[in-house]
mmCIF file of C-alpha atoms and ligand atoms in Angstrom:
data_model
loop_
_atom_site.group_PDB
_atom_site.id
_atom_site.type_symbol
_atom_site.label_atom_id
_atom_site.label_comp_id
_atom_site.label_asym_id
_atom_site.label_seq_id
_atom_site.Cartn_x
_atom_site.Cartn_y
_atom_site.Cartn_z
ATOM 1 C CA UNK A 470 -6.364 23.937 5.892
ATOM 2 C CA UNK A 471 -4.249 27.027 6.752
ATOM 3 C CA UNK A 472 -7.006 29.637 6.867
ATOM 4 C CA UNK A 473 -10.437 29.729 7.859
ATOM 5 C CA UNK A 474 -11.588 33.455 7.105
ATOM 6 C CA UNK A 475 -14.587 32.536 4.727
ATOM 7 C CA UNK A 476 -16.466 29.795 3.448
ATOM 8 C CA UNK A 477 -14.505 29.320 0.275
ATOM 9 C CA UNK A 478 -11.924 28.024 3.151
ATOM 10 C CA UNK A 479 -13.733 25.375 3.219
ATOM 11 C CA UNK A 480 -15.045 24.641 -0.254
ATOM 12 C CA UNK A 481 -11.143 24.761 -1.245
ATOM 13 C CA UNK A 482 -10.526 22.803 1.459
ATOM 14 C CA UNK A 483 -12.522 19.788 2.455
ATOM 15 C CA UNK A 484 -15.526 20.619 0.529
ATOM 16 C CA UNK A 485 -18.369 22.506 2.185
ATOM 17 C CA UNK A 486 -21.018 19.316 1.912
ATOM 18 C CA UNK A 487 -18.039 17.637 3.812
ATOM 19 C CA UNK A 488 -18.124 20.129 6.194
ATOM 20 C CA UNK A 489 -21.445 20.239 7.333
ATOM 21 C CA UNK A 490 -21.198 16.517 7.483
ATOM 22 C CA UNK A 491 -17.821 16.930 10.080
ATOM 23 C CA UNK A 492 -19.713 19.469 12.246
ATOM 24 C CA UNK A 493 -22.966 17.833 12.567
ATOM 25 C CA UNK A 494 -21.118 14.633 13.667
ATOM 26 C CA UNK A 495 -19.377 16.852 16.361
ATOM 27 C CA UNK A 496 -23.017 18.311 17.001
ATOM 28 C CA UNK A 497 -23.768 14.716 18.033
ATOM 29 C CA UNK A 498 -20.715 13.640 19.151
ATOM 30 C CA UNK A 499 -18.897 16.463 21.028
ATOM 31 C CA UNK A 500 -15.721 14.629 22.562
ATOM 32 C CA UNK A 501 -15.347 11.907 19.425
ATOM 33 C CA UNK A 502 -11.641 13.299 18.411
ATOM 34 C CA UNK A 503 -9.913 14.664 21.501
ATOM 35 C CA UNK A 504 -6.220 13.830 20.528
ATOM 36 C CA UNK A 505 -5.797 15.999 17.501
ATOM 37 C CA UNK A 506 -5.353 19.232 20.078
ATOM 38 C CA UNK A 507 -3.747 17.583 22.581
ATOM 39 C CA UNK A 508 0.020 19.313 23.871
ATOM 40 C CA UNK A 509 -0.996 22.278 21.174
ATOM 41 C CA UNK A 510 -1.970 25.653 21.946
ATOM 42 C CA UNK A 511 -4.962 28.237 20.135
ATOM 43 C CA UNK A 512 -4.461 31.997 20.959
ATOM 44 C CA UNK A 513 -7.038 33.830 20.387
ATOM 45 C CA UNK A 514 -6.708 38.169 20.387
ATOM 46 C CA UNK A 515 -9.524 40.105 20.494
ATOM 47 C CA UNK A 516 -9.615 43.811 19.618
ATOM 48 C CA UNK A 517 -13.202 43.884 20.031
ATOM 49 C CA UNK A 518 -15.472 42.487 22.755
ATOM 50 C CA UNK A 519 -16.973 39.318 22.493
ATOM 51 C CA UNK A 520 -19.215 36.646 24.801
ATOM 52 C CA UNK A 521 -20.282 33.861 22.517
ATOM 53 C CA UNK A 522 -17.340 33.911 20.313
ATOM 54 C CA UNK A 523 -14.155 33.882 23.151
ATOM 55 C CA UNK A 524 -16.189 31.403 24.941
ATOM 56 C CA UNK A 525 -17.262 29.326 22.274
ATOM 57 C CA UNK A 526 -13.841 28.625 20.558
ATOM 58 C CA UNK A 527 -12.134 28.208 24.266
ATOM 59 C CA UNK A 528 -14.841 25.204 24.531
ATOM 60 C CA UNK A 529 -14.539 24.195 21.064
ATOM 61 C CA UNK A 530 -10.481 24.180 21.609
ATOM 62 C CA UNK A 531 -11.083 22.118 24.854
ATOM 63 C CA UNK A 532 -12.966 19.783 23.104
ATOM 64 C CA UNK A 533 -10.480 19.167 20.888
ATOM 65 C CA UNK A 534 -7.505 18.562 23.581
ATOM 66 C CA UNK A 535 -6.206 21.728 22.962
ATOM 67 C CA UNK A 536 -5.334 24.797 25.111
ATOM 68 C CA UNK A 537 -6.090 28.227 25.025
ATOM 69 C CA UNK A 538 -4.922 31.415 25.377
ATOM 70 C CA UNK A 539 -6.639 34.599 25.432
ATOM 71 C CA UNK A 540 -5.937 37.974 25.247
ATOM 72 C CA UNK A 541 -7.594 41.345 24.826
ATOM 73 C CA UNK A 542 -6.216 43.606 23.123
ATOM 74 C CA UNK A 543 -5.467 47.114 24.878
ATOM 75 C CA UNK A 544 -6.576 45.527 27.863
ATOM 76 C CA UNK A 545 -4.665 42.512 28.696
ATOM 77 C CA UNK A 546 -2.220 42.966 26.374
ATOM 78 C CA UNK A 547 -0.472 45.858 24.301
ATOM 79 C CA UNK A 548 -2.735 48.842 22.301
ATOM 80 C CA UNK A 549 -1.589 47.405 18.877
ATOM 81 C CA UNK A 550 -0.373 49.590 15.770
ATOM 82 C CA UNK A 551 -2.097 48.413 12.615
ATOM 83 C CA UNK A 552 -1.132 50.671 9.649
ATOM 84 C CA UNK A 553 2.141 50.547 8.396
ATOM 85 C CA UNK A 554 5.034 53.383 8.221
ATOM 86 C CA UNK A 555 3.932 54.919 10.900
ATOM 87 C CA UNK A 556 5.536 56.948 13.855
ATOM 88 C CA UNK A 557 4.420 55.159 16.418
ATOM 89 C CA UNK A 558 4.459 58.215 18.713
ATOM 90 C CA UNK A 559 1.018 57.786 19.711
ATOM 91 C CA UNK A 560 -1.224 55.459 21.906
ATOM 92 C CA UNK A 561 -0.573 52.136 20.507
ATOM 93 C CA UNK A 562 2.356 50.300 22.187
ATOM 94 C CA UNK A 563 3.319 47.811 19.557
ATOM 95 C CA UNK A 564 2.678 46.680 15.502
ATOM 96 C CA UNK A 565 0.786 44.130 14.843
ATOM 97 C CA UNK A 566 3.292 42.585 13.215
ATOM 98 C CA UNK A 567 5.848 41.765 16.211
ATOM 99 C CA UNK A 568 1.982 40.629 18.277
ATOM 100 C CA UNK A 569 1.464 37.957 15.351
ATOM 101 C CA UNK A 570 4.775 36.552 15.317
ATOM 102 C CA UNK A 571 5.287 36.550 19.187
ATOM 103 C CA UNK A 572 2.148 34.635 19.241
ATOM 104 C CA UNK A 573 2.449 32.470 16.253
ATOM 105 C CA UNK A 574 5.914 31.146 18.225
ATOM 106 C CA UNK A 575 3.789 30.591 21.284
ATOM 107 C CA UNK A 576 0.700 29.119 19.661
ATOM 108 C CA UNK A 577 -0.207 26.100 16.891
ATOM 109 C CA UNK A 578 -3.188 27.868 15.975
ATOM 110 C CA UNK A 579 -4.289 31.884 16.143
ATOM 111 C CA UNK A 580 -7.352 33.528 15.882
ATOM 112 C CA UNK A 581 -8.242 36.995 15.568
ATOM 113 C CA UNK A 582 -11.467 39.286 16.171
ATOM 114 C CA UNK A 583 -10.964 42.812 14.171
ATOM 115 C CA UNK A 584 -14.039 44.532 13.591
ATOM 116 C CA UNK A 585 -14.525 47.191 10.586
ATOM 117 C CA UNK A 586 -13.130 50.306 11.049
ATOM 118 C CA UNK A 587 -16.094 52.057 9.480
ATOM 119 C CA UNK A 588 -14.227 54.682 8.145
ATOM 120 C CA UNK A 589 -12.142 53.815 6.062
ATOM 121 C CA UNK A 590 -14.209 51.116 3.236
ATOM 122 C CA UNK A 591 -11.117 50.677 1.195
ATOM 123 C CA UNK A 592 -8.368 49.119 3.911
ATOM 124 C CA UNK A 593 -11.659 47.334 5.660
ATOM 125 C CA UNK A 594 -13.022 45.582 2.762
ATOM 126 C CA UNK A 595 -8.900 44.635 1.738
ATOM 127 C CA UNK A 596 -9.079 42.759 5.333
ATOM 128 C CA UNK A 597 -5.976 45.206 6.006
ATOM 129 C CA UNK A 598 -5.760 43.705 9.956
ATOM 130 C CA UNK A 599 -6.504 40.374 9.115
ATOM 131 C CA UNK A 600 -4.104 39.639 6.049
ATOM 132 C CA UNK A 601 -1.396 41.626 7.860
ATOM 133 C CA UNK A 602 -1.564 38.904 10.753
ATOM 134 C CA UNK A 603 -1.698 36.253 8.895
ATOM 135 C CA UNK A 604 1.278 37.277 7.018
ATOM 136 C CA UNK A 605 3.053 37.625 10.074
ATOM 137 C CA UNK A 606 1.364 34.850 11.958
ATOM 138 C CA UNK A 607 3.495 31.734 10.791
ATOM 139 C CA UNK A 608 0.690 29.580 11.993
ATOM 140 C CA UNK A 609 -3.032 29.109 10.371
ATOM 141 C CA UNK A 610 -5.210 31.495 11.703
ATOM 142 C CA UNK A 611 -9.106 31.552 12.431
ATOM 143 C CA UNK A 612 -11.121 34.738 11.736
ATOM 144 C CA UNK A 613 -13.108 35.182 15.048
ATOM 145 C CA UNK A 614 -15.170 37.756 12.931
ATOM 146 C CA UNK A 615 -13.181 40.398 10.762
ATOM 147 C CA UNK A 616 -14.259 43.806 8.536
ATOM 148 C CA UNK A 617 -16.215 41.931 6.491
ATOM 149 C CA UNK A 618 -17.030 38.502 7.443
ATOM 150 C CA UNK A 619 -17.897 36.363 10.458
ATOM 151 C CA UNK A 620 -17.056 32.983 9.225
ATOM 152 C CA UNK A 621 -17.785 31.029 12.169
ATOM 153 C CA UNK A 622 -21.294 32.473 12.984
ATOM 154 C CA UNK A 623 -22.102 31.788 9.446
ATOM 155 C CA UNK A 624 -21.117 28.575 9.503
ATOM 156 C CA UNK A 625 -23.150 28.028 13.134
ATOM 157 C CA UNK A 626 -26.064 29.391 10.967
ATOM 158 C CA UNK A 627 -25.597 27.374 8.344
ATOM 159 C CA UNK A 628 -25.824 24.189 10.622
ATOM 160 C CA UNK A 629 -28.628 25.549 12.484
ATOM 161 C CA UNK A 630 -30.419 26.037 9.481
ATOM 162 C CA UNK A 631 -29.640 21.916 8.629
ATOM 163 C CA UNK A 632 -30.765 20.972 11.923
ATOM 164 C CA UNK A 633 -34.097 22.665 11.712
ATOM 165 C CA UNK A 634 -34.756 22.959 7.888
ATOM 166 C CA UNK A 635 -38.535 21.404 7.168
ATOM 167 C CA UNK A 636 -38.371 20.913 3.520
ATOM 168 C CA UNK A 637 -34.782 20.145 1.435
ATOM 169 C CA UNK A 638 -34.343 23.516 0.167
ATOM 170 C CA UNK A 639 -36.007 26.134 2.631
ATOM 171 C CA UNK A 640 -36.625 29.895 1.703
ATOM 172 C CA UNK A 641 -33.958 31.642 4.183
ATOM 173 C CA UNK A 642 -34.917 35.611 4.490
ATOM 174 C CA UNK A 643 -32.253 38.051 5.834
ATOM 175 C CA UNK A 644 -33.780 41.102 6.872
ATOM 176 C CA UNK A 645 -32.189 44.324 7.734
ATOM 177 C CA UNK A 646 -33.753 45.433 11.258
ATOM 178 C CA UNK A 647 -32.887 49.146 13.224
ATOM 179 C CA UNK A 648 -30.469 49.547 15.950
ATOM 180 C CA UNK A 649 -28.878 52.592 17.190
ATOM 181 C CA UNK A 650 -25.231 52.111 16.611
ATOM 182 C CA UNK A 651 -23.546 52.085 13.545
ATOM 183 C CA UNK A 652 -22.567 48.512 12.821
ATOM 184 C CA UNK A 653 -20.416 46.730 10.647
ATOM 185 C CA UNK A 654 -21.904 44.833 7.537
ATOM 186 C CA UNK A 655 -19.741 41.312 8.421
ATOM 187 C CA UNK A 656 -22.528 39.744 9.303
ATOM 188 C CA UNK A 657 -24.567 39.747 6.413
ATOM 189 C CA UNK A 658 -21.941 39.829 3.992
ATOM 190 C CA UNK A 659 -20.368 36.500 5.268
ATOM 191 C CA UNK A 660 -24.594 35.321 5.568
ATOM 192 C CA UNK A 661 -25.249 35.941 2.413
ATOM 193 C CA UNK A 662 -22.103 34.416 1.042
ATOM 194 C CA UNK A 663 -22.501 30.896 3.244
ATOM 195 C CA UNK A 664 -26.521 30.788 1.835
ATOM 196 C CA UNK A 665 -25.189 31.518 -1.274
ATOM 197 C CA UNK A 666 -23.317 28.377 -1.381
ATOM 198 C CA UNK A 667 -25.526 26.332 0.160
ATOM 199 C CA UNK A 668 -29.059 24.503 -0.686
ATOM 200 C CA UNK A 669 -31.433 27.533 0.072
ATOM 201 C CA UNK A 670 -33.496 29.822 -1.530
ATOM 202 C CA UNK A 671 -32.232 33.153 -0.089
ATOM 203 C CA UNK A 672 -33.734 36.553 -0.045
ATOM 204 C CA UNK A 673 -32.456 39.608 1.436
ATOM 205 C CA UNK A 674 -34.387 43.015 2.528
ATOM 206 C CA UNK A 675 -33.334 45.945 3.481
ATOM 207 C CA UNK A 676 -34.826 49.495 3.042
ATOM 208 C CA UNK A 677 -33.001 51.644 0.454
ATOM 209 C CA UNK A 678 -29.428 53.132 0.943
ATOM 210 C CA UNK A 679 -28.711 50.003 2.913
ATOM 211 C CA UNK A 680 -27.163 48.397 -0.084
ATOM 212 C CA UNK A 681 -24.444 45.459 0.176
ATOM 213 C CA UNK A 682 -21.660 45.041 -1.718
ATOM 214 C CA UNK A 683 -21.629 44.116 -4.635
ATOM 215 C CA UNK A 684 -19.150 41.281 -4.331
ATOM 216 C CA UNK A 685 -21.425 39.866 -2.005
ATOM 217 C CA UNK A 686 -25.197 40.440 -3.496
ATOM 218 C CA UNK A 687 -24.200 39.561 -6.876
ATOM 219 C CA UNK A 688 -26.935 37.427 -8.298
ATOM 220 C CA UNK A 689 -28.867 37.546 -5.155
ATOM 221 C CA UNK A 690 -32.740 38.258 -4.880
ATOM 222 C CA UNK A 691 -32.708 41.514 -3.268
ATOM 223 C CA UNK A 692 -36.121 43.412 -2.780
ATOM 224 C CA UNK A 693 -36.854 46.530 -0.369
ATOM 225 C CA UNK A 694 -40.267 45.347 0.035
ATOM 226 C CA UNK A 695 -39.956 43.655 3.850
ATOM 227 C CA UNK A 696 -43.904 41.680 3.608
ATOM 228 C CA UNK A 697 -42.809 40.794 -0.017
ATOM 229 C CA UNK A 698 -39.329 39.205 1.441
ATOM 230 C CA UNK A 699 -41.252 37.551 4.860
ATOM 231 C CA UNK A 700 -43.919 35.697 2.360
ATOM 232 C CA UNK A 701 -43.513 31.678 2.599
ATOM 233 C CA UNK A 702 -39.921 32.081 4.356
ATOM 234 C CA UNK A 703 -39.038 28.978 6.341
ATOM 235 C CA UNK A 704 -36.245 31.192 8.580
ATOM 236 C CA UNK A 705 -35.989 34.460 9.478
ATOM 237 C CA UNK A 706 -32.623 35.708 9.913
ATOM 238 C CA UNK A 707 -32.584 39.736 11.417
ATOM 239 C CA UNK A 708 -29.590 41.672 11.543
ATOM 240 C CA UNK A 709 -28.541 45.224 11.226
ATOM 241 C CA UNK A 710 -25.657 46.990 9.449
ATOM 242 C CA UNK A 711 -24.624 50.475 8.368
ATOM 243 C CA UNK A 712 -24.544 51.746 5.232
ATOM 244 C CA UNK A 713 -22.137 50.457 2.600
ATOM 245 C CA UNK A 714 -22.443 53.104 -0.365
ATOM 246 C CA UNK A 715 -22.682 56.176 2.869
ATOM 247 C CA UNK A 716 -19.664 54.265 4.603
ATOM 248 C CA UNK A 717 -20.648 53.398 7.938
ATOM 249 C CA UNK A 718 -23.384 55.704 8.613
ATOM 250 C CA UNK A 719 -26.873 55.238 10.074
ATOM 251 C CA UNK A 720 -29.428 56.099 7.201
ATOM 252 C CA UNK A 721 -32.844 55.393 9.045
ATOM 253 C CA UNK A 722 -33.901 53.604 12.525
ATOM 254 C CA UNK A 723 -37.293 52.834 10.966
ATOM 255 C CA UNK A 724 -39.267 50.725 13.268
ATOM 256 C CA UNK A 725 -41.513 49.600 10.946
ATOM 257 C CA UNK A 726 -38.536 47.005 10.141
ATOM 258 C CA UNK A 727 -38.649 45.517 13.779
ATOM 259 C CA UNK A 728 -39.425 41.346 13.371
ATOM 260 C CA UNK A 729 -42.540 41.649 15.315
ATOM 261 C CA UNK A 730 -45.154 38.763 15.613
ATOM 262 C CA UNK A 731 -47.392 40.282 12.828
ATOM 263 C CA UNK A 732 -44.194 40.082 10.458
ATOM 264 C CA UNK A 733 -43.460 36.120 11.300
ATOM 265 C CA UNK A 734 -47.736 35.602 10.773
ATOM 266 C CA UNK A 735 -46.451 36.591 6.939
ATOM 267 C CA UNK A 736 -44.407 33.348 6.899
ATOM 268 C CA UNK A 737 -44.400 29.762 6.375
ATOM 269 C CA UNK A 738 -44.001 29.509 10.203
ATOM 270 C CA UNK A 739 -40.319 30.513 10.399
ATOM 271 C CA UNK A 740 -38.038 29.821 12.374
ATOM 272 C CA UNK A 741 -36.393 33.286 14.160
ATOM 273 C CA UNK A 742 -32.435 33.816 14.460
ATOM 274 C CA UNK A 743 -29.839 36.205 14.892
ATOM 275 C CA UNK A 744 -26.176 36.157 15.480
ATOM 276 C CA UNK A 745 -26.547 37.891 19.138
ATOM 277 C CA UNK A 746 -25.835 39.882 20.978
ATOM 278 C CA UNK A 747 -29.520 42.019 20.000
ATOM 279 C CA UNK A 748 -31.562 44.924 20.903
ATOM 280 C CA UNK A 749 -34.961 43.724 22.377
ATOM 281 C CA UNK A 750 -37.804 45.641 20.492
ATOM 282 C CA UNK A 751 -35.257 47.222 18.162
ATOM 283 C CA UNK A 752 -34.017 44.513 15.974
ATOM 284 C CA UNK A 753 -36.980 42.150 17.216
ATOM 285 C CA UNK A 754 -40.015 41.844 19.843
ATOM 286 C CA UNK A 755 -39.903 40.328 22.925
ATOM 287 C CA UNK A 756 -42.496 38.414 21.488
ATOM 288 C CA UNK A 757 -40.784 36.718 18.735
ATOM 289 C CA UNK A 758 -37.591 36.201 20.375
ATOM 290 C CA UNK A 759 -38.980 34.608 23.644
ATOM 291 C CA UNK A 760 -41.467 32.654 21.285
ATOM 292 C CA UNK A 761 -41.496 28.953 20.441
ATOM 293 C CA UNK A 762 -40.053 29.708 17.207
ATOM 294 C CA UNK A 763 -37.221 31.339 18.510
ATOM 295 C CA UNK A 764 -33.759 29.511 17.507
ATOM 296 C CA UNK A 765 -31.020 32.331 19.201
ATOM 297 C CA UNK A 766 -30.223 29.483 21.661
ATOM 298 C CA UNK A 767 -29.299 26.868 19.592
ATOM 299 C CA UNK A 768 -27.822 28.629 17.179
ATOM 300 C CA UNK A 769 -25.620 30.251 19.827
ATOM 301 C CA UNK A 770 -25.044 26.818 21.063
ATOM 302 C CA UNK A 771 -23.948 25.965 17.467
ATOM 303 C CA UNK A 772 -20.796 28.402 17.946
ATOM 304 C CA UNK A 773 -18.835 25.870 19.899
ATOM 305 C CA UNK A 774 -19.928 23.289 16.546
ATOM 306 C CA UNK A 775 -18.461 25.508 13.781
ATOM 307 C CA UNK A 776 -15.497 26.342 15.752
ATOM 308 C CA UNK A 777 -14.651 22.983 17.000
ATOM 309 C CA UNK A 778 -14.984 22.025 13.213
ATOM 310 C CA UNK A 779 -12.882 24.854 11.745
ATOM 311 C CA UNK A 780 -10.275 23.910 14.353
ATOM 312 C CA UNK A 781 -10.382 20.492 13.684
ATOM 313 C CA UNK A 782 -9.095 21.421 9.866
ATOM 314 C CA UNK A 783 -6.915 23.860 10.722
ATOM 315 C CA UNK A 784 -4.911 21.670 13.597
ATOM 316 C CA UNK A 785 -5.115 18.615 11.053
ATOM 317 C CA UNK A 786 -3.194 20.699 8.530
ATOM 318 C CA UNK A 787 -3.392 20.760 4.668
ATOM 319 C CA UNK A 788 -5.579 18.259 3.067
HETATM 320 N N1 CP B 295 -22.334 36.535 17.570
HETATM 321 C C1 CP B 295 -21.132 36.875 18.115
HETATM 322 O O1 CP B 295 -20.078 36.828 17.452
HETATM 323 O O2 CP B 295 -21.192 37.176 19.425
HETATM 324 P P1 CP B 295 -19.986 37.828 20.254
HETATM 325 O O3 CP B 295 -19.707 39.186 19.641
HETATM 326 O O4 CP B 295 -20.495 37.913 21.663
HETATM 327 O O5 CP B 295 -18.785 36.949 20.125
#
């Protein structure tokens, strides 16, 4: 595999049932194949903060033999130029293209974290950033969440959802929840498009302006009814994004979307998640999220899982 930016990476590539087969073998079985990384290198550049994701791959990477390399953007390393043609007269120090080369000759693998620009919807849903390093990369590359996707929190969910599932095909419920900031929709995109493929019945909710796109909600049960959505679901999944139709604008902080423990009482006793990092009685209660239904933690835990199994393709090379 030379890419892992969504999860037709991996239905391409070693089949997504084969997948989820790989990763919860390395769920069980953390150190079973530590040769495959051993005198190779994964650099990972953020332009965006992270906790779970920097630290998760880094482990992932270890377990795999492999070192690491990590650099922030603007920080620890160079402001970086993205757009092309331009005079770089300005903050940024160098293109994006010389960063991905310099580190595709240092590294065997790269990753990249990019978030959406929210501004401009054209160049964020082309994954401008993302296919301009990999172009210029030379090595595969890992999306450590991009404009439009987060491929390896998906993927977490997705084998969070396997570990926990209580009936073969549970009712999975992504529900748009308030926050204060404007943030990107690469969560649920990528969400939806993982439960999409998978063996769940999926419903999303979201109040109205809050709209996907369409590339993503295509044949998807969509409803703005919240109770409606919450009825007989088996997980809960809570997120929040900005508007896709109003780019990246806020179009209501309603609190009457908070996951609160009267919500969950609507359910088939779901299980709670989110992606994290989350605003406490915002997004969800106290309550629910320090409840016994609560799965945050092992989903988090689940990051090292995905990426150890994304890396594990990517530093075996094509199939
Ligand atoms: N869920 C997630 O990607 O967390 P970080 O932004 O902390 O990496």
């Amino acid at each position: 595999m030379r890419r892992f930016t969504s999860v037709h990476d991996l239905i391409n590539g070693p089949g997504l049932d084969v997948a989820i087969h790989d990763a919860l073998e390395f769920a069980r079985h953390p150190w079973i194949n530590t040769e495959i990384g051993r005198r190779r290198t994964v650099g990972l550049l953020f332009m965006n903060p992270s906790l779970r994701t920097r630290m998760s791959t880094q482990k992932a990477a270890t377990l795999m033999g492999a070192e690491t390399i990590v650099l922030n953007a603007g920080s620890d390393s160079w402001t970086l130029e993205t757009r092309d043609g331009v005079v770089m007269d300005g903050s940024s120090t160098e293109h994006i293209k010389e960063a991905a080369a310099v580190m595709g000759a240092y590294c065997d693998v790269l990753g990249l974290r990019t978030f959406a620009s929210l501004t401009d919807r054209d160049a964020d849903y082309a994954e401008d950033v993302l296919e301009k390093f990999i172009t210029h990369a030379g090595v595969p590359v890992v999306s450590l969440e991009s404009a439009t996707r987060h491929p390896l929190q998906s993927f977490a969910d997705l084998i969070t959802i396997e570990q926990f599932k209580p009936t073969p095909r549970p009712k999975v419920v992504l529900t748009w929840a308030p926050h204060p900031k404007a943030l990107p929709q690469a969560v649920a995109n990528s969400f939806i498009e993982w439960m999409s493929a998978a063996n769940v019945d999926l419903v999303v909710t979201h109040p109205k302006g809050y709209e996907l796109a369409p590339e993503f909600v295509s044949g998807v049960a969509v409803t703005n009814d919240q109770d409606e959505a919450l009825a007989g679901a088996d997980f809960v999944y809570a997120k929040n994004w900005s508007s896709y139709e109003q780019y990246g604008q806020i179009l209501s902080q309603d609190r009457s979307w908070t996951v609160t423990e009267d919500k969950m009482s609507l359910t088939n006793n779901a299980k709670f998640m989110h992606c994290l990092p989350v605003r406490r009685n915002m997004i969800v209660t106290d309550g629910v999220i320090d409840g016994p239904n609560s799965i945050v933690i092992p989903q988090a835990a689940n990051r090292v899982v995905s990426a150890q199994t994304a890396l594990y393709y990517l530093l075996k090379g094509p199939a």
